[in-house]
Short mmCIF file of C-alpha atoms in Angstrom, two decimals:
data_model
loop_
_atom_site.label_atom_id
_atom_site.label_comp_id
_atom_site.label_asym_id
_atom_site.label_seq_id
_atom_site.Cartn_x
_atom_site.Cartn_y
_atom_site.Cartn_z
CA MET A 1 0.09 -0.21 0.13
CA THR A 2 1.63 3.18 -1.17
CA THR A 3 1.09 7.05 -0.17
CA GLN A 4 -0.64 7.38 -3.80
CA HIS A 5 -3.21 4.78 -3.32
CA LEU A 6 -4.20 6.52 -0.04
CA LEU A 7 -4.33 10.16 -1.82
CA ASP A 8 -6.25 8.03 -4.70
CA ASP A 9 -8.71 7.46 -2.13
CA LEU A 10 -9.52 11.05 -0.25
CA ASP A 11 -12.61 12.99 -1.82
CA ASP A 12 -11.62 15.58 -4.34
CA GLY A 13 -14.40 18.09 -2.78
CA SER A 14 -16.72 18.02 -6.11
CA ARG A 15 -18.85 15.73 -4.36
CA PRO A 16 -19.65 16.61 -1.00
CA PRO A 17 -20.46 13.69 1.62
CA LEU A 18 -23.58 13.43 3.45
CA ARG A 19 -21.79 12.73 6.59
CA ARG A 20 -18.04 12.25 7.20
CA THR A 21 -16.31 10.17 9.32
CA ALA A 22 -12.83 7.93 10.09
CA ASN A 23 -12.57 5.29 7.93
CA LYS A 24 -15.06 2.64 9.05
CA VAL A 25 -13.79 -0.52 8.11
CA PRO A 26 -10.82 -2.26 9.28
CA GLU A 27 -7.02 -2.17 7.63
CA VAL A 28 -6.53 -5.30 5.57
CA THR A 29 -3.75 -7.12 8.01
CA ALA A 30 -3.60 -11.01 8.13
CA TRP A 31 -5.60 -10.83 11.23
CA PHE A 32 -8.23 -9.26 8.90
CA TRP A 33 -8.21 -12.12 6.62
CA ILE A 34 -7.97 -14.79 9.55
CA ILE A 35 -11.04 -13.47 11.00
CA LYS A 36 -12.93 -13.06 7.47
CA VAL A 37 -12.20 -16.74 7.19
CA LEU A 38 -13.76 -17.82 10.67
CA THR A 39 -16.58 -15.71 10.15
CA THR A 40 -17.66 -17.30 6.97
CA GLY A 41 -17.29 -20.76 8.60
CA MET A 42 -19.20 -19.99 11.55
CA GLY A 43 -21.72 -18.23 9.76
CA GLU A 44 -22.47 -21.56 7.34
CA THR A 45 -22.96 -23.41 10.43
CA ALA A 46 -24.73 -21.21 12.56
CA SER A 47 -27.29 -20.97 10.08
CA ASP A 48 -27.53 -24.41 9.38
CA LEU A 49 -28.04 -25.06 13.25
CA LEU A 50 -30.57 -22.01 13.75
CA ALA A 51 -32.60 -23.47 10.71
CA ARG A 52 -32.62 -26.72 12.38
CA VAL A 53 -33.68 -25.54 15.72
CA LEU A 54 -35.99 -22.69 15.15
CA GLY A 55 -37.00 -23.48 11.82
CA PRO A 56 -36.26 -22.02 8.51
CA VAL A 57 -38.77 -19.59 8.19
CA PRO A 58 -38.05 -18.27 12.04
CA ALA A 59 -34.41 -18.58 11.32
CA VAL A 60 -34.60 -16.34 8.49
CA ALA A 61 -36.86 -13.76 10.43
CA ALA A 62 -34.48 -13.84 13.31
CA GLY A 63 -31.49 -13.38 11.15
CA GLY A 64 -33.06 -10.47 9.30
CA VAL A 65 -34.04 -8.75 12.10
CA ALA A 66 -30.49 -9.25 13.87
CA LEU A 67 -28.50 -8.23 10.49
CA VAL A 68 -30.81 -5.04 10.40
CA ALA A 69 -29.73 -4.07 13.89
CA ALA A 70 -25.97 -4.80 13.41
CA LEU A 71 -25.84 -2.94 10.42
CA THR A 72 -27.68 0.01 12.08
CA VAL A 73 -25.31 0.25 14.92
CA GLN A 74 -22.14 -0.25 12.58
CA LEU A 75 -23.95 2.67 10.04
CA ALA A 76 -24.38 5.05 13.32
CA VAL A 77 -20.51 4.44 14.58
CA ARG A 78 -18.26 7.42 13.62
CA ARG A 79 -15.09 5.48 13.38
CA HIS A 80 -14.13 1.71 13.13
CA ILE A 81 -15.06 -0.32 16.48
CA ALA A 82 -13.82 -3.86 16.27
CA TRP A 83 -16.68 -5.43 18.15
CA VAL A 84 -19.22 -3.50 16.01
CA TYR A 85 -17.66 -4.32 12.81
CA TRP A 86 -17.27 -8.16 13.08
CA THR A 87 -20.46 -8.32 14.71
CA ALA A 88 -22.42 -6.78 11.53
CA VAL A 89 -19.77 -9.43 9.30
CA VAL A 90 -20.87 -12.12 11.20
CA MET A 91 -24.80 -11.72 10.71
CA VAL A 92 -24.08 -10.60 7.03
CA SER A 93 -22.51 -14.15 7.01
CA ILE A 94 -25.00 -16.00 8.62
CA VAL A 95 -28.23 -14.17 6.30
CA GLY A 96 -26.10 -14.43 3.37
CA THR A 97 -25.95 -18.49 3.75
CA MET A 98 -29.91 -18.17 4.39
CA ALA A 99 -30.36 -15.87 1.35
CA ALA A 100 -28.46 -18.84 -0.78
CA ASP A 101 -30.13 -21.59 0.87
CA VAL A 102 -33.82 -20.06 0.73
CA LEU A 103 -33.12 -20.22 -3.18
CA HIS A 104 -32.32 -23.47 -2.97
CA VAL A 105 -33.83 -25.57 -0.43
CA GLY A 106 -36.85 -23.51 -0.59
CA LEU A 107 -37.33 -22.35 -3.86
CA GLY A 108 -35.83 -25.71 -5.56
CA VAL A 109 -32.96 -23.10 -7.66
CA PRO A 110 -30.06 -24.81 -8.92
CA TYR A 111 -26.71 -23.51 -7.47
CA ALA A 112 -25.38 -23.50 -11.14
CA VAL A 113 -28.08 -20.86 -11.80
CA SER A 114 -27.89 -19.08 -8.24
CA THR A 115 -24.30 -18.56 -8.32
CA PRO A 116 -24.03 -17.02 -11.42
CA ALA A 117 -27.10 -14.56 -10.52
CA PHE A 118 -25.44 -13.54 -7.43
CA LEU A 119 -22.10 -12.68 -9.66
CA ALA A 120 -24.51 -10.72 -11.66
CA VAL A 121 -25.67 -8.84 -8.22
CA LEU A 122 -22.71 -8.38 -7.03
CA ALA A 123 -21.35 -6.97 -10.64
CA ALA A 124 -24.30 -4.57 -10.44
CA VAL A 125 -23.36 -3.69 -6.91
CA PHE A 126 -19.92 -2.66 -8.14
CA VAL A 127 -20.75 -0.60 -11.05
CA LEU A 128 -23.15 1.38 -9.27
CA TRP A 129 -20.53 1.88 -6.40
CA TYR A 130 -17.77 2.42 -8.96
CA VAL A 131 -20.20 5.02 -11.02
CA SER A 132 -21.31 6.88 -7.85
CA GLU A 133 -17.72 6.86 -5.93
CA GLY A 134 -15.19 6.73 -8.54
CA THR A 135 -13.23 3.77 -6.30
CA LEU A 136 -14.22 0.73 -4.90
CA SER A 137 -11.21 0.57 -2.59
CA VAL A 138 -11.84 0.00 1.08
CA HIS A 139 -9.83 2.94 2.08
CA GLY A 140 -12.42 5.54 1.53
CA ILE A 141 -15.29 4.43 3.44
CA ARG A 142 -15.89 7.53 5.17
CA THR A 143 -19.40 8.30 3.88
CA ARG A 144 -22.82 7.01 4.61
CA ARG A 145 -23.12 6.33 0.70
CA ARG A 146 -19.86 4.63 0.27
CA GLU A 147 -20.46 2.61 3.45
CA SER A 148 -23.74 1.51 2.10
CA PHE A 149 -22.60 0.31 -1.24
CA TYR A 150 -19.72 -1.39 0.73
CA TRP A 151 -21.86 -3.76 3.01
CA ALA A 152 -24.02 -4.13 -0.28
CA ALA A 153 -21.24 -5.69 -1.75
CA VAL A 154 -19.94 -7.39 1.61
CA LEU A 155 -23.90 -9.32 1.53
CA ALA A 156 -23.61 -10.00 -2.22
CA THR A 157 -19.85 -11.82 -2.05
CA PHE A 158 -21.32 -14.22 0.79
CA ALA A 159 -24.75 -15.13 -0.93
CA LEU A 160 -22.17 -15.46 -4.02
CA GLY A 161 -19.95 -17.80 -1.98
CA THR A 162 -22.12 -19.88 -0.16
CA ALA A 163 -23.80 -20.88 -3.47
CA ALA A 164 -20.49 -21.36 -5.15
CA GLY A 165 -19.26 -23.64 -2.49
CA ASP A 166 -22.45 -25.74 -2.22
CA LEU A 167 -22.29 -26.15 -6.10
CA THR A 168 -18.27 -27.31 -6.12
CA ALA A 169 -19.46 -29.87 -3.02
CA THR A 170 -22.41 -31.19 -4.71
CA ALA A 171 -20.90 -31.43 -8.53
CA GLY A 172 -18.41 -34.06 -7.21
CA LEU A 173 -15.59 -32.27 -5.26
CA GLY A 174 -16.90 -32.89 -2.11
CA TYR A 175 -16.41 -30.48 1.11
CA LEU A 176 -12.87 -31.32 1.34
CA GLY A 177 -11.85 -31.10 -2.33
CA SER A 178 -14.10 -28.10 -2.34
CA VAL A 179 -11.66 -26.73 0.42
CA LEU A 180 -8.42 -27.51 -1.28
CA LEU A 181 -9.78 -26.05 -4.61
CA PHE A 182 -10.67 -22.84 -2.64
CA ALA A 183 -7.42 -22.70 -1.07
CA ALA A 184 -5.47 -22.64 -3.84
CA ALA A 185 -7.82 -20.17 -5.73
CA ILE A 186 -7.38 -17.65 -3.17
CA CYS A 187 -3.62 -17.53 -3.96
CA VAL A 188 -4.08 -16.65 -7.38
CA PRO A 189 -5.02 -13.00 -6.72
CA ALA A 190 -2.50 -12.55 -4.40
CA VAL A 191 -0.03 -13.96 -6.91
CA ALA A 192 -1.43 -12.10 -9.46
CA HIS A 193 -1.37 -8.71 -7.50
CA ARG A 194 2.39 -9.23 -6.53
CA PHE A 195 4.07 -10.53 -9.79
CA SER A 196 1.57 -9.67 -12.58
CA GLY A 197 0.46 -6.23 -11.81
CA LEU A 198 -3.31 -6.72 -10.93
CA ASN A 199 -4.90 -3.90 -9.38
CA ALA A 200 -4.88 -4.03 -5.61
CA VAL A 201 -8.42 -3.08 -5.38
CA ALA A 202 -9.37 -6.26 -7.75
CA ALA A 203 -7.05 -8.47 -5.67
CA PHE A 204 -8.62 -7.56 -2.36
CA TRP A 205 -12.20 -8.27 -3.82
CA ALA A 206 -11.39 -11.49 -5.70
CA ALA A 207 -9.72 -12.75 -2.50
CA TYR A 208 -13.05 -11.39 -0.28
CA VAL A 209 -15.14 -13.48 -2.57
CA ILE A 210 -13.27 -16.83 -1.98
CA THR A 211 -12.92 -16.52 1.37
CA ARG A 212 -16.61 -17.06 1.64
CA PRO A 213 -16.56 -21.02 -0.05
CA LEU A 214 -13.24 -21.80 1.64
CA GLY A 215 -14.41 -21.24 5.27
CA ALA A 216 -17.61 -22.35 4.32
CA SER A 217 -16.49 -25.25 2.72
CA LEU A 218 -14.15 -25.84 5.70
CA ALA A 219 -16.42 -25.54 8.38
CA ASP A 220 -18.99 -27.91 6.54
CA TRP A 221 -16.43 -30.69 6.21
CA MET A 222 -16.09 -30.77 9.90
CA ALA A 223 -19.10 -30.54 10.79
CA VAL A 224 -21.19 -33.30 8.26
CA ASN A 225 -21.28 -36.77 8.88
CA ARG A 226 -18.74 -39.33 7.41
CA SER A 227 -21.50 -40.55 5.09
CA ARG A 228 -21.17 -36.92 3.22
CA GLY A 229 -17.53 -37.04 3.39
CA GLY A 230 -17.34 -34.98 6.81
CA LEU A 231 -15.34 -35.47 10.15
CA ALA A 232 -18.89 -35.68 11.73
CA LEU A 233 -17.75 -33.31 14.59
CA GLY A 234 -21.68 -31.62 14.60
CA LEU A 235 -22.98 -28.17 13.77
CA GLU A 236 -22.85 -27.29 17.34
CA PRO A 237 -19.10 -27.97 18.44
CA VAL A 238 -18.07 -26.54 14.78
CA THR A 239 -20.02 -23.12 15.54
CA LEU A 240 -19.25 -23.15 19.01
CA ALA A 241 -15.47 -23.65 18.33
CA TRP A 242 -15.13 -21.10 15.45
CA THR A 243 -17.27 -18.20 17.55
CA LEU A 244 -15.00 -18.45 20.32
CA ALA A 245 -11.88 -18.30 18.01
CA ILE A 246 -13.60 -15.02 16.46
CA LEU A 247 -14.44 -13.58 19.56
CA GLY A 248 -11.02 -14.11 21.13
CA LEU A 249 -9.51 -12.44 17.87
CA VAL A 250 -11.79 -9.50 17.96
CA ALA A 251 -10.87 -8.99 21.63
CA TYR A 252 -7.16 -8.72 20.85
CA LEU A 253 -7.69 -6.18 17.86
CA ALA A 254 -10.19 -4.22 20.15
CA ALA A 255 -7.24 -4.16 22.85
CA SER A 256 -4.30 -3.52 20.72
CA GLN A 257 -6.30 -1.72 17.71
CA ARG A 258 -3.91 -3.65 15.63
CA ASP A 259 -6.76 -3.47 12.69
CA ASP A 260 -6.45 0.32 13.16
CA ARG A 261 -2.75 0.68 12.64
CA GLY A 262 -1.74 -2.43 10.34
CA ALA A 263 -0.31 -2.22 6.66
CA ALA A 264 -2.96 -2.31 4.26
CA VAL A 265 -3.20 -4.06 0.75
CA ALA A 266 -5.87 -2.86 -1.21
#
């Protein structure tokens, strides 16, 4: 990340924002990626667990209410607060999983259809964001409008990643095969950025999308029974373990503020 990248993200003054804040998202460090993967896996198993315990319709309703509440708090604060930000990400993860599952299980839409559909939704969000703001960088999330585009993109990436992970898992690769596939795939944007000149913002969002099916496939592999190719650890233990890991890491970041000072890559 260079000084010029930061300068490019500053508002030019031609479009006065409705509300200015400090940057509302964390710096993109190794901690960011670790917690991001953990939230994807936890969201996958928590969504399945809630649907089993509450029933699909109450689970979706409860998840939707919790997501609105989490995003309302996130939009209301005027700076990045680790607990607030990652709570919103967790709720987006859970609801994004539910959105993909509702289409497939509830409405019978094949993953081969929902995956490109969610990709089209994400592309539309990116186009509208870029046309409105002139950048997709996460270093300029200082206005309500940019933050709204950011969270719309995040929600679309979670739904897309869920559908893509389920598509590969049910197309013959299985959960472990999907883990290996997406573990290799997430290296591609990093290598392309480092050695082939791929734009840093494009590399960030490509990796961000891939973290979803990577984490979700890993959590599913740990949770599902052996007849489905998993370790049969169960939804409850996997959800609890990943939740505790998230809580521990976010507590560390909240205390150290490493996600405010770390070197960014996009």
